[in-house]
């Protein structure tokens, strides 16, 4: 179903701002009917927005696999902040513009062969993304139209609702242990809040990636639908969430998530230090280097 049909409003305008610097403002252009808006977004994020419907679709566009680099993390936060500051918008659908992959997760090149100062800067950006998305007052729904491991999975877990395409290649989960990395406590907390303690313990220790049917069974996603219906289903879901008065929904969301968010906020600096110390270890660097080399071999 087309976006306009799903929302029963006129089609939006999509602007691409190639080469725009991270942090540049998202420009809003009013249309004749006063209800539609075009958002100018950073080059790695496409925003299809309809102020009249109160919904924006954020499409991840960092080919080939939407790895979460430092710049990409920053641009995602900028886009969300701009939508939050515009009272026309009440909800966001998060999806991918790269075929077959939602996001491959954190960019491992940001964590390998760099300086401790760079590792700290990168991890602060990861923290910021999680905090902003997890605590957003907007309704966030993930339309997961591709593989979604590790950091990609974490991003969807910050959302209020998750729709996954029914394709056996589109697995989802926090598989950090498979790379020799330990998921930090706030990754664990987020997953545990969604699927429960025992299921999270097993998934994290084994680094499990769940295919669609198992993902639905364990509860890491809320719906599994045919691939061509992922976005329309996400739009239907967001419409349902938006029937609740914003103030009541937002206060309830904040109440439910406060303890988890506060745990990171109060330990933010220590978490950065722990990450830098861990990722700087020779054994971890060697493990990452070997993994990156295997990826390069597969591409040849």
PDB file of C-alpha atoms in Angstrom:
ATOM      1  CA  UNK A   1       0.000   0.000   0.000  1.00  0.00           C
ATOM      2  CA  UNK A   2       1.380   3.421  -0.915  1.00  0.00           C
ATOM      3  CA  UNK A   3       2.161   5.808   1.907  1.00  0.00           C
ATOM      4  CA  UNK A   4      -0.475   8.305   0.798  1.00  0.00           C
ATOM      5  CA  UNK A   5      -3.149   5.644   0.553  1.00  0.00           C
ATOM      6  CA  UNK A   6      -2.253   4.198   3.933  1.00  0.00           C
ATOM      7  CA  UNK A   7      -2.608   7.591   5.581  1.00  0.00           C
ATOM      8  CA  UNK A   8      -5.575   8.703   3.402  1.00  0.00           C
ATOM      9  CA  UNK A   9      -3.931  12.061   2.739  1.00  0.00           C
ATOM     10  CA  UNK A  10      -2.259  13.651  -0.310  1.00  0.00           C
ATOM     11  CA  UNK A  11       1.203  12.391  -1.188  1.00  0.00           C
ATOM     12  CA  UNK A  12       4.195  13.953   0.522  1.00  0.00           C
ATOM     13  CA  UNK A  13       7.154  15.685  -1.009  1.00  0.00           C
ATOM     14  CA  UNK A  14      10.531  14.037  -0.575  1.00  0.00           C
ATOM     15  CA  UNK A  15      13.687  16.167  -0.678  1.00  0.00           C
ATOM     16  CA  UNK A  16      17.195  14.750  -0.775  1.00  0.00           C
ATOM     17  CA  UNK A  17      19.982  16.975   0.423  1.00  0.00           C
ATOM     18  CA  UNK A  18      23.095  15.251  -0.828  1.00  0.00           C
ATOM     19  CA  UNK A  19      26.292  16.460   0.750  1.00  0.00           C
ATOM     20  CA  UNK A  20      24.613  18.376   3.551  1.00  0.00           C
ATOM     21  CA  UNK A  21      26.803  18.567   6.612  1.00  0.00           C
ATOM     22  CA  UNK A  22      25.761  16.666   9.736  1.00  0.00           C
ATOM     23  CA  UNK A  23      24.013  19.068  12.055  1.00  0.00           C
ATOM     24  CA  UNK A  24      22.571  21.213   9.277  1.00  0.00           C
ATOM     25  CA  UNK A  25      18.994  22.271   9.878  1.00  0.00           C
ATOM     26  CA  UNK A  26      16.071  20.455   8.372  1.00  0.00           C
ATOM     27  CA  UNK A  27      14.247  23.033   6.294  1.00  0.00           C
ATOM     28  CA  UNK A  28      10.450  22.995   6.252  1.00  0.00           C
ATOM     29  CA  UNK A  29       8.523  24.159   3.175  1.00  0.00           C
ATOM     30  CA  UNK A  30       4.819  24.838   3.559  1.00  0.00           C
ATOM     31  CA  UNK A  31       2.527  23.654   0.768  1.00  0.00           C
ATOM     32  CA  UNK A  32      -0.609  25.420  -0.517  1.00  0.00           C
ATOM     33  CA  UNK A  33      -3.009  23.402   1.627  1.00  0.00           C
ATOM     34  CA  UNK A  34      -1.042  24.186   4.770  1.00  0.00           C
ATOM     35  CA  UNK A  35      -0.970  20.515   5.796  1.00  0.00           C
ATOM     36  CA  UNK A  36       1.950  19.030   3.946  1.00  0.00           C
ATOM     37  CA  UNK A  37       5.591  19.651   4.581  1.00  0.00           C
ATOM     38  CA  UNK A  38       8.870  18.675   2.997  1.00  0.00           C
ATOM     39  CA  UNK A  39      11.823  18.073   5.253  1.00  0.00           C
ATOM     40  CA  UNK A  40      15.356  18.509   4.044  1.00  0.00           C
ATOM     41  CA  UNK A  41      17.408  15.811   5.689  1.00  0.00           C
ATOM     42  CA  UNK A  42      21.060  14.881   5.987  1.00  0.00           C
ATOM     43  CA  UNK A  43      22.328  12.700   3.171  1.00  0.00           C
ATOM     44  CA  UNK A  44      22.202   9.388   5.063  1.00  0.00           C
ATOM     45  CA  UNK A  45      18.589   9.747   6.187  1.00  0.00           C
ATOM     46  CA  UNK A  46      15.567  10.252   3.950  1.00  0.00           C
ATOM     47  CA  UNK A  47      12.482  11.722   5.576  1.00  0.00           C
ATOM     48  CA  UNK A  48       9.079  11.390   3.934  1.00  0.00           C
ATOM     49  CA  UNK A  49       6.860  13.617   6.016  1.00  0.00           C
ATOM     50  CA  UNK A  50       3.203  14.539   6.187  1.00  0.00           C
ATOM     51  CA  UNK A  51       2.455  17.170   8.778  1.00  0.00           C
ATOM     52  CA  UNK A  52      -1.268  16.846   8.081  1.00  0.00           C
ATOM     53  CA  UNK A  53      -1.246  13.194   9.100  1.00  0.00           C
ATOM     54  CA  UNK A  54       1.234  13.857  11.880  1.00  0.00           C
ATOM     55  CA  UNK A  55       3.531  11.081  10.645  1.00  0.00           C
ATOM     56  CA  UNK A  56       7.034  10.980   9.185  1.00  0.00           C
ATOM     57  CA  UNK A  57       8.849   7.999   7.692  1.00  0.00           C
ATOM     58  CA  UNK A  58      12.587   7.983   8.381  1.00  0.00           C
ATOM     59  CA  UNK A  59      14.465   5.820   5.883  1.00  0.00           C
ATOM     60  CA  UNK A  60      17.994   4.704   6.723  1.00  0.00           C
ATOM     61  CA  UNK A  61      20.206   5.284   3.696  1.00  0.00           C
ATOM     62  CA  UNK A  62      23.830   4.468   4.455  1.00  0.00           C
ATOM     63  CA  UNK A  63      24.631   1.820   1.828  1.00  0.00           C
ATOM     64  CA  UNK A  64      25.424  -0.909   1.484  1.00  0.00           C
ATOM     65  CA  UNK A  65      24.129  -2.155   4.868  1.00  0.00           C
ATOM     66  CA  UNK A  66      23.274   0.906   7.000  1.00  0.00           C
ATOM     67  CA  UNK A  67      26.181   0.447   9.388  1.00  0.00           C
ATOM     68  CA  UNK A  68      25.932   2.866  12.280  1.00  0.00           C
ATOM     69  CA  UNK A  69      29.002   5.046  11.875  1.00  0.00           C
ATOM     70  CA  UNK A  70      29.700   8.080  14.029  1.00  0.00           C
ATOM     71  CA  UNK A  71      28.340  10.440  11.370  1.00  0.00           C
ATOM     72  CA  UNK A  72      25.270   8.292  10.704  1.00  0.00           C
ATOM     73  CA  UNK A  73      24.435   8.085  14.406  1.00  0.00           C
ATOM     74  CA  UNK A  74      24.661  11.863  14.624  1.00  0.00           C
ATOM     75  CA  UNK A  75      22.413  12.391  11.607  1.00  0.00           C
ATOM     76  CA  UNK A  76      19.757  10.036  12.951  1.00  0.00           C
ATOM     77  CA  UNK A  77      19.605  11.954  16.221  1.00  0.00           C
ATOM     78  CA  UNK A  78      19.414  15.275  14.351  1.00  0.00           C
ATOM     79  CA  UNK A  79      16.489  14.035  12.266  1.00  0.00           C
ATOM     80  CA  UNK A  80      14.567  12.822  15.298  1.00  0.00           C
ATOM     81  CA  UNK A  81      15.219  16.065  17.188  1.00  0.00           C
ATOM     82  CA  UNK A  82      13.883  18.129  14.293  1.00  0.00           C
ATOM     83  CA  UNK A  83      10.728  16.044  14.070  1.00  0.00           C
ATOM     84  CA  UNK A  84      10.234  16.278  17.836  1.00  0.00           C
ATOM     85  CA  UNK A  85      10.561  20.048  17.739  1.00  0.00           C
ATOM     86  CA  UNK A  86       7.859  20.345  15.053  1.00  0.00           C
ATOM     87  CA  UNK A  87       4.478  19.993  16.746  1.00  0.00           C
ATOM     88  CA  UNK A  88       2.973  18.855  13.439  1.00  0.00           C
ATOM     89  CA  UNK A  89       4.401  15.392  14.025  1.00  0.00           C
ATOM     90  CA  UNK A  90       3.204  12.836  16.529  1.00  0.00           C
ATOM     91  CA  UNK A  91       4.726   9.638  15.144  1.00  0.00           C
ATOM     92  CA  UNK A  92       7.658   8.246  13.160  1.00  0.00           C
ATOM     93  CA  UNK A  93       8.050   5.036  11.179  1.00  0.00           C
ATOM     94  CA  UNK A  94      11.673   3.883  11.073  1.00  0.00           C
ATOM     95  CA  UNK A  95      12.638   1.755   8.065  1.00  0.00           C
ATOM     96  CA  UNK A  96      15.446   1.098   5.578  1.00  0.00           C
ATOM     97  CA  UNK A  97      16.135   2.371   2.085  1.00  0.00           C
ATOM     98  CA  UNK A  98      18.771  -0.346   1.517  1.00  0.00           C
ATOM     99  CA  UNK A  99      17.306  -3.573   0.042  1.00  0.00           C
ATOM    100  CA  UNK A 100      17.547  -6.640   2.234  1.00  0.00           C
ATOM    101  CA  UNK A 101      18.967  -4.992   5.329  1.00  0.00           C
ATOM    102  CA  UNK A 102      17.506  -2.781   8.029  1.00  0.00           C
ATOM    103  CA  UNK A 103      20.870  -2.122   9.662  1.00  0.00           C
ATOM    104  CA  UNK A 104      23.929  -4.316  10.082  1.00  0.00           C
ATOM    105  CA  UNK A 105      24.585  -2.607  13.402  1.00  0.00           C
ATOM    106  CA  UNK A 106      27.466  -0.579  14.776  1.00  0.00           C
ATOM    107  CA  UNK A 107      30.273   0.215  12.360  1.00  0.00           C
ATOM    108  CA  UNK A 108      33.110  -2.029  13.493  1.00  0.00           C
ATOM    109  CA  UNK A 109      35.693   0.151  11.751  1.00  0.00           C
ATOM    110  CA  UNK A 110      34.859   2.820  14.357  1.00  0.00           C
ATOM    111  CA  UNK A 111      35.967   0.365  17.052  1.00  0.00           C
ATOM    112  CA  UNK A 112      39.074  -1.099  15.443  1.00  0.00           C
ATOM    113  CA  UNK A 113      42.523   0.465  15.060  1.00  0.00           C
ATOM    114  CA  UNK A 114      41.465   3.881  16.372  1.00  0.00           C
ATOM    115  CA  UNK A 115      42.523   5.997  19.331  1.00  0.00           C
ATOM    116  CA  UNK A 116      40.910   5.808  22.784  1.00  0.00           C
ATOM    117  CA  UNK A 117      39.578   9.339  22.230  1.00  0.00           C
ATOM    118  CA  UNK A 118      37.796   8.189  19.070  1.00  0.00           C
ATOM    119  CA  UNK A 119      36.331   5.157  20.829  1.00  0.00           C
ATOM    120  CA  UNK A 120      34.960   7.465  23.542  1.00  0.00           C
ATOM    121  CA  UNK A 121      33.436   9.853  21.002  1.00  0.00           C
ATOM    122  CA  UNK A 122      31.832   6.994  19.101  1.00  0.00           C
ATOM    123  CA  UNK A 123      30.373   5.398  22.220  1.00  0.00           C
ATOM    124  CA  UNK A 124      28.923   8.690  23.402  1.00  0.00           C
ATOM    125  CA  UNK A 125      27.135   8.905  20.047  1.00  0.00           C
ATOM    126  CA  UNK A 126      25.734   5.380  20.511  1.00  0.00           C
ATOM    127  CA  UNK A 127      24.507   6.322  23.978  1.00  0.00           C
ATOM    128  CA  UNK A 128      22.923   9.511  22.644  1.00  0.00           C
ATOM    129  CA  UNK A 129      21.058   7.671  19.903  1.00  0.00           C
ATOM    130  CA  UNK A 130      19.634   5.174  22.385  1.00  0.00           C
ATOM    131  CA  UNK A 131      18.646   7.816  24.929  1.00  0.00           C
ATOM    132  CA  UNK A 132      16.970  10.073  22.371  1.00  0.00           C
ATOM    133  CA  UNK A 133      15.028   7.285  20.662  1.00  0.00           C
ATOM    134  CA  UNK A 134      14.164   5.399  23.866  1.00  0.00           C
ATOM    135  CA  UNK A 135      12.832   8.509  25.593  1.00  0.00           C
ATOM    136  CA  UNK A 136      11.183  10.163  22.597  1.00  0.00           C
ATOM    137  CA  UNK A 137       7.700  11.571  23.126  1.00  0.00           C
ATOM    138  CA  UNK A 138       6.825  10.594  19.564  1.00  0.00           C
ATOM    139  CA  UNK A 139       5.282   7.236  18.720  1.00  0.00           C
ATOM    140  CA  UNK A 140       8.091   5.226  17.117  1.00  0.00           C
ATOM    141  CA  UNK A 141       7.307   2.151  15.025  1.00  0.00           C
ATOM    142  CA  UNK A 142       9.939   0.031  13.261  1.00  0.00           C
ATOM    143  CA  UNK A 143       9.157  -1.296   9.802  1.00  0.00           C
ATOM    144  CA  UNK A 144      11.930  -3.904   9.664  1.00  0.00           C
ATOM    145  CA  UNK A 145      12.409  -4.704   5.992  1.00  0.00           C
ATOM    146  CA  UNK A 146      15.744  -6.483   6.181  1.00  0.00           C
ATOM    147  CA  UNK A 147      18.340  -8.172   8.368  1.00  0.00           C
ATOM    148  CA  UNK A 148      18.585  -6.508  11.774  1.00  0.00           C
ATOM    149  CA  UNK A 149      21.468  -7.693  13.983  1.00  0.00           C
ATOM    150  CA  UNK A 150      23.237  -6.055  16.925  1.00  0.00           C
ATOM    151  CA  UNK A 151      23.017  -2.257  16.890  1.00  0.00           C
ATOM    152  CA  UNK A 152      20.249  -2.400  14.296  1.00  0.00           C
ATOM    153  CA  UNK A 153      18.231  -4.562  16.660  1.00  0.00           C
ATOM    154  CA  UNK A 154      18.953  -2.182  19.544  1.00  0.00           C
ATOM    155  CA  UNK A 155      17.561   0.713  17.534  1.00  0.00           C
ATOM    156  CA  UNK A 156      14.304  -1.148  16.862  1.00  0.00           C
ATOM    157  CA  UNK A 157      14.046  -2.103  20.540  1.00  0.00           C
ATOM    158  CA  UNK A 158      13.849   1.589  21.438  1.00  0.00           C
ATOM    159  CA  UNK A 159      10.642   1.793  19.405  1.00  0.00           C
ATOM    160  CA  UNK A 160       7.118   1.343  20.730  1.00  0.00           C
ATOM    161  CA  UNK A 161       6.180  -1.321  18.155  1.00  0.00           C
ATOM    162  CA  UNK A 162       8.039  -3.548  15.696  1.00  0.00           C
ATOM    163  CA  UNK A 163       6.861  -5.041  12.391  1.00  0.00           C
ATOM    164  CA  UNK A 164       9.168  -7.560  10.669  1.00  0.00           C
ATOM    165  CA  UNK A 165       9.056  -8.793   7.077  1.00  0.00           C
ATOM    166  CA  UNK A 166       8.377 -12.521   6.725  1.00  0.00           C
ATOM    167  CA  UNK A 167      11.632 -13.472   5.031  1.00  0.00           C
ATOM    168  CA  UNK A 168      13.873 -16.184   6.524  1.00  0.00           C
ATOM    169  CA  UNK A 169      16.954 -14.105   5.677  1.00  0.00           C
ATOM    170  CA  UNK A 170      15.767 -11.220   7.845  1.00  0.00           C
ATOM    171  CA  UNK A 171      16.963 -12.246  11.288  1.00  0.00           C
ATOM    172  CA  UNK A 172      16.977  -9.991  14.328  1.00  0.00           C
ATOM    173  CA  UNK A 173      18.842 -10.093  17.639  1.00  0.00           C
ATOM    174  CA  UNK A 174      21.767  -8.894  19.719  1.00  0.00           C
ATOM    175  CA  UNK A 175      24.571 -11.168  18.512  1.00  0.00           C
ATOM    176  CA  UNK A 176      27.529  -9.343  20.071  1.00  0.00           C
ATOM    177  CA  UNK A 177      28.977 -12.450  21.744  1.00  0.00           C
ATOM    178  CA  UNK A 178      29.435 -14.038  18.322  1.00  0.00           C
ATOM    179  CA  UNK A 179      31.918 -11.252  17.591  1.00  0.00           C
ATOM    180  CA  UNK A 180      33.692 -11.619  20.920  1.00  0.00           C
ATOM    181  CA  UNK A 181      32.011  -8.496  22.305  1.00  0.00           C
ATOM    182  CA  UNK A 182      29.893  -8.182  25.441  1.00  0.00           C
ATOM    183  CA  UNK A 183      26.624  -6.252  25.095  1.00  0.00           C
ATOM    184  CA  UNK A 184      26.603  -3.460  27.712  1.00  0.00           C
ATOM    185  CA  UNK A 185      24.080  -3.414  30.518  1.00  0.00           C
ATOM    186  CA  UNK A 186      21.692  -1.012  28.793  1.00  0.00           C
ATOM    187  CA  UNK A 187      21.536  -3.216  25.689  1.00  0.00           C
ATOM    188  CA  UNK A 188      20.691  -6.058  28.073  1.00  0.00           C
ATOM    189  CA  UNK A 189      18.118  -4.009  29.943  1.00  0.00           C
ATOM    190  CA  UNK A 190      16.353  -2.978  26.742  1.00  0.00           C
ATOM    191  CA  UNK A 191      16.114  -6.546  25.449  1.00  0.00           C
ATOM    192  CA  UNK A 192      15.076  -7.883  28.848  1.00  0.00           C
ATOM    193  CA  UNK A 193      12.269  -5.333  29.057  1.00  0.00           C
ATOM    194  CA  UNK A 194      10.910  -6.618  25.749  1.00  0.00           C
ATOM    195  CA  UNK A 195      11.290 -10.407  25.960  1.00  0.00           C
ATOM    196  CA  UNK A 196      11.826 -11.177  29.648  1.00  0.00           C
ATOM    197  CA  UNK A 197      14.829 -12.216  31.735  1.00  0.00           C
ATOM    198  CA  UNK A 198      15.249 -15.874  30.811  1.00  0.00           C
ATOM    199  CA  UNK A 199      14.770 -15.384  27.080  1.00  0.00           C
ATOM    200  CA  UNK A 200      17.138 -12.403  27.137  1.00  0.00           C
ATOM    201  CA  UNK A 201      19.787 -14.312  29.095  1.00  0.00           C
ATOM    202  CA  UNK A 202      19.764 -17.153  26.585  1.00  0.00           C
ATOM    203  CA  UNK A 203      19.686 -14.845  23.567  1.00  0.00           C
ATOM    204  CA  UNK A 204      22.554 -12.688  24.818  1.00  0.00           C
ATOM    205  CA  UNK A 205      24.842 -15.503  25.918  1.00  0.00           C
ATOM    206  CA  UNK A 206      24.421 -17.383  22.647  1.00  0.00           C
ATOM    207  CA  UNK A 207      24.303 -14.284  20.467  1.00  0.00           C
ATOM    208  CA  UNK A 208      21.077 -15.521  18.879  1.00  0.00           C
ATOM    209  CA  UNK A 209      19.627 -14.081  15.694  1.00  0.00           C
ATOM    210  CA  UNK A 210      15.943 -14.926  15.399  1.00  0.00           C
ATOM    211  CA  UNK A 211      14.267 -15.616  12.043  1.00  0.00           C
ATOM    212  CA  UNK A 212      10.774 -14.098  11.713  1.00  0.00           C
ATOM    213  CA  UNK A 213       8.679 -16.905  13.209  1.00  0.00           C
ATOM    214  CA  UNK A 214      10.981 -17.285  16.224  1.00  0.00           C
ATOM    215  CA  UNK A 215      11.264 -13.519  16.608  1.00  0.00           C
ATOM    216  CA  UNK A 216       7.487 -13.291  16.886  1.00  0.00           C
ATOM    217  CA  UNK A 217       7.321 -16.224  19.287  1.00  0.00           C
ATOM    218  CA  UNK A 218       9.936 -14.812  21.659  1.00  0.00           C
ATOM    219  CA  UNK A 219       8.352 -11.355  21.432  1.00  0.00           C
ATOM    220  CA  UNK A 220      11.246  -9.361  20.023  1.00  0.00           C
ATOM    221  CA  UNK A 221       8.842  -8.203  17.285  1.00  0.00           C
ATOM    222  CA  UNK A 222       5.097  -7.576  17.519  1.00  0.00           C
ATOM    223  CA  UNK A 223       4.025  -8.595  14.017  1.00  0.00           C
ATOM    224  CA  UNK A 224       5.409 -10.581  11.085  1.00  0.00           C
ATOM    225  CA  UNK A 225       3.841  -9.766   7.728  1.00  0.00           C
ATOM    226  CA  UNK A 226       4.599 -10.285   4.015  1.00  0.00           C
ATOM    227  CA  UNK A 227       7.472  -8.084   2.911  1.00  0.00           C
ATOM    228  CA  UNK A 228       5.338  -5.870   0.686  1.00  0.00           C
ATOM    229  CA  UNK A 229       3.059  -5.100   3.648  1.00  0.00           C
ATOM    230  CA  UNK A 230       5.677  -4.070   6.204  1.00  0.00           C
ATOM    231  CA  UNK A 231       5.396  -0.316   5.792  1.00  0.00           C
ATOM    232  CA  UNK A 232       1.621  -0.221   5.422  1.00  0.00           C
ATOM    233  CA  UNK A 233       1.278  -2.391   8.537  1.00  0.00           C
ATOM    234  CA  UNK A 234       3.613  -0.086  10.440  1.00  0.00           C
ATOM    235  CA  UNK A 235       1.515   2.902   9.374  1.00  0.00           C
ATOM    236  CA  UNK A 236      -1.653   1.159  10.534  1.00  0.00           C
ATOM    237  CA  UNK A 237      -0.006   0.400  13.873  1.00  0.00           C
ATOM    238  CA  UNK A 238       1.141   3.974  14.352  1.00  0.00           C
ATOM    239  CA  UNK A 239      -2.383   5.208  13.564  1.00  0.00           C
ATOM    240  CA  UNK A 240      -3.713   3.009  16.368  1.00  0.00           C
ATOM    241  CA  UNK A 241      -1.150   4.315  18.856  1.00  0.00           C
ATOM    242  CA  UNK A 242      -2.012   7.869  17.881  1.00  0.00           C
ATOM    243  CA  UNK A 243      -5.646   7.402  18.909  1.00  0.00           C
ATOM    244  CA  UNK A 244      -4.481   7.692  22.531  1.00  0.00           C
ATOM    245  CA  UNK A 245      -4.226  11.288  23.815  1.00  0.00           C
ATOM    246  CA  UNK A 246      -0.593  12.319  23.582  1.00  0.00           C
ATOM    247  CA  UNK A 247      -0.216  13.567  27.152  1.00  0.00           C
ATOM    248  CA  UNK A 248      -1.486  10.311  28.658  1.00  0.00           C
ATOM    249  CA  UNK A 249       0.563   8.112  26.338  1.00  0.00           C
ATOM    250  CA  UNK A 250       3.735  10.166  26.778  1.00  0.00           C
ATOM    251  CA  UNK A 251       3.518  10.217  30.580  1.00  0.00           C
ATOM    252  CA  UNK A 252       2.885   6.472  30.635  1.00  0.00           C
ATOM    253  CA  UNK A 253       5.826   5.807  28.325  1.00  0.00           C
ATOM    254  CA  UNK A 254       8.108   7.981  30.452  1.00  0.00           C
ATOM    255  CA  UNK A 255       6.957   6.191  33.607  1.00  0.00           C
ATOM    256  CA  UNK A 256       7.576   2.746  32.103  1.00  0.00           C
ATOM    257  CA  UNK A 257      11.016   3.618  30.751  1.00  0.00           C
ATOM    258  CA  UNK A 258      12.347   5.963  33.418  1.00  0.00           C
ATOM    259  CA  UNK A 259      14.265   3.387  35.462  1.00  0.00           C
ATOM    260  CA  UNK A 260      16.012   1.897  32.442  1.00  0.00           C
ATOM    261  CA  UNK A 261      16.980   5.282  31.005  1.00  0.00           C
ATOM    262  CA  UNK A 262      18.081   6.645  34.379  1.00  0.00           C
ATOM    263  CA  UNK A 263      20.413   3.715  34.891  1.00  0.00           C
ATOM    264  CA  UNK A 264      22.452   4.724  31.856  1.00  0.00           C
ATOM    265  CA  UNK A 265      22.184   8.464  32.523  1.00  0.00           C
ATOM    266  CA  UNK A 266      23.664   8.092  36.010  1.00  0.00           C
ATOM    267  CA  UNK A 267      26.433   5.778  34.766  1.00  0.00           C
ATOM    268  CA  UNK A 268      27.088   7.401  31.409  1.00  0.00           C
ATOM    269  CA  UNK A 269      30.720   8.412  31.968  1.00  0.00           C
ATOM    270  CA  UNK A 270      31.611   5.111  33.600  1.00  0.00           C
ATOM    271  CA  UNK A 271      29.985   3.246  30.718  1.00  0.00           C
ATOM    272  CA  UNK A 272      32.161   5.157  28.222  1.00  0.00           C
ATOM    273  CA  UNK A 273      35.272   4.386  30.248  1.00  0.00           C
ATOM    274  CA  UNK A 274      34.355   0.708  30.455  1.00  0.00           C
ATOM    275  CA  UNK A 275      33.778   0.561  26.707  1.00  0.00           C
ATOM    276  CA  UNK A 276      37.076   2.255  25.867  1.00  0.00           C
ATOM    277  CA  UNK A 277      38.959  -0.027  28.261  1.00  0.00           C
ATOM    278  CA  UNK A 278      37.298  -3.137  26.867  1.00  0.00           C
ATOM    279  CA  UNK A 279      37.535  -2.305  23.170  1.00  0.00           C
ATOM    280  CA  UNK A 280      41.190  -1.255  23.508  1.00  0.00           C
ATOM    281  CA  UNK A 281      42.293  -4.683  24.729  1.00  0.00           C
ATOM    282  CA  UNK A 282      44.662  -6.454  22.354  1.00  0.00           C
ATOM    283  CA  UNK A 283      42.524  -9.599  22.355  1.00  0.00           C
ATOM    284  CA  UNK A 284      39.386  -7.647  21.391  1.00  0.00           C
ATOM    285  CA  UNK A 285      41.194  -5.678  18.705  1.00  0.00           C
ATOM    286  CA  UNK A 286      42.564  -8.890  17.202  1.00  0.00           C
ATOM    287  CA  UNK A 287      39.112 -10.464  17.239  1.00  0.00           C
ATOM    288  CA  UNK A 288      37.622  -7.457  15.459  1.00  0.00           C
ATOM    289  CA  UNK A 289      40.449  -7.344  12.927  1.00  0.00           C
ATOM    290  CA  UNK A 290      39.949 -11.013  12.078  1.00  0.00           C
ATOM    291  CA  UNK A 291      36.225 -10.495  11.653  1.00  0.00           C
ATOM    292  CA  UNK A 292      36.732  -7.472   9.389  1.00  0.00           C
ATOM    293  CA  UNK A 293      39.247  -9.418   7.318  1.00  0.00           C
ATOM    294  CA  UNK A 294      36.736 -12.250   6.872  1.00  0.00           C
ATOM    295  CA  UNK A 295      34.160  -9.724   5.705  1.00  0.00           C
ATOM    296  CA  UNK A 296      36.608  -8.368   3.133  1.00  0.00           C
ATOM    297  CA  UNK A 297      37.284 -11.883   1.861  1.00  0.00           C
ATOM    298  CA  UNK A 298      33.565 -12.498   1.378  1.00  0.00           C
ATOM    299  CA  UNK A 299      33.254  -9.346  -0.722  1.00  0.00           C
ATOM    300  CA  UNK A 300      35.979 -10.446  -3.138  1.00  0.00           C
TER     301      UNK A 300
END
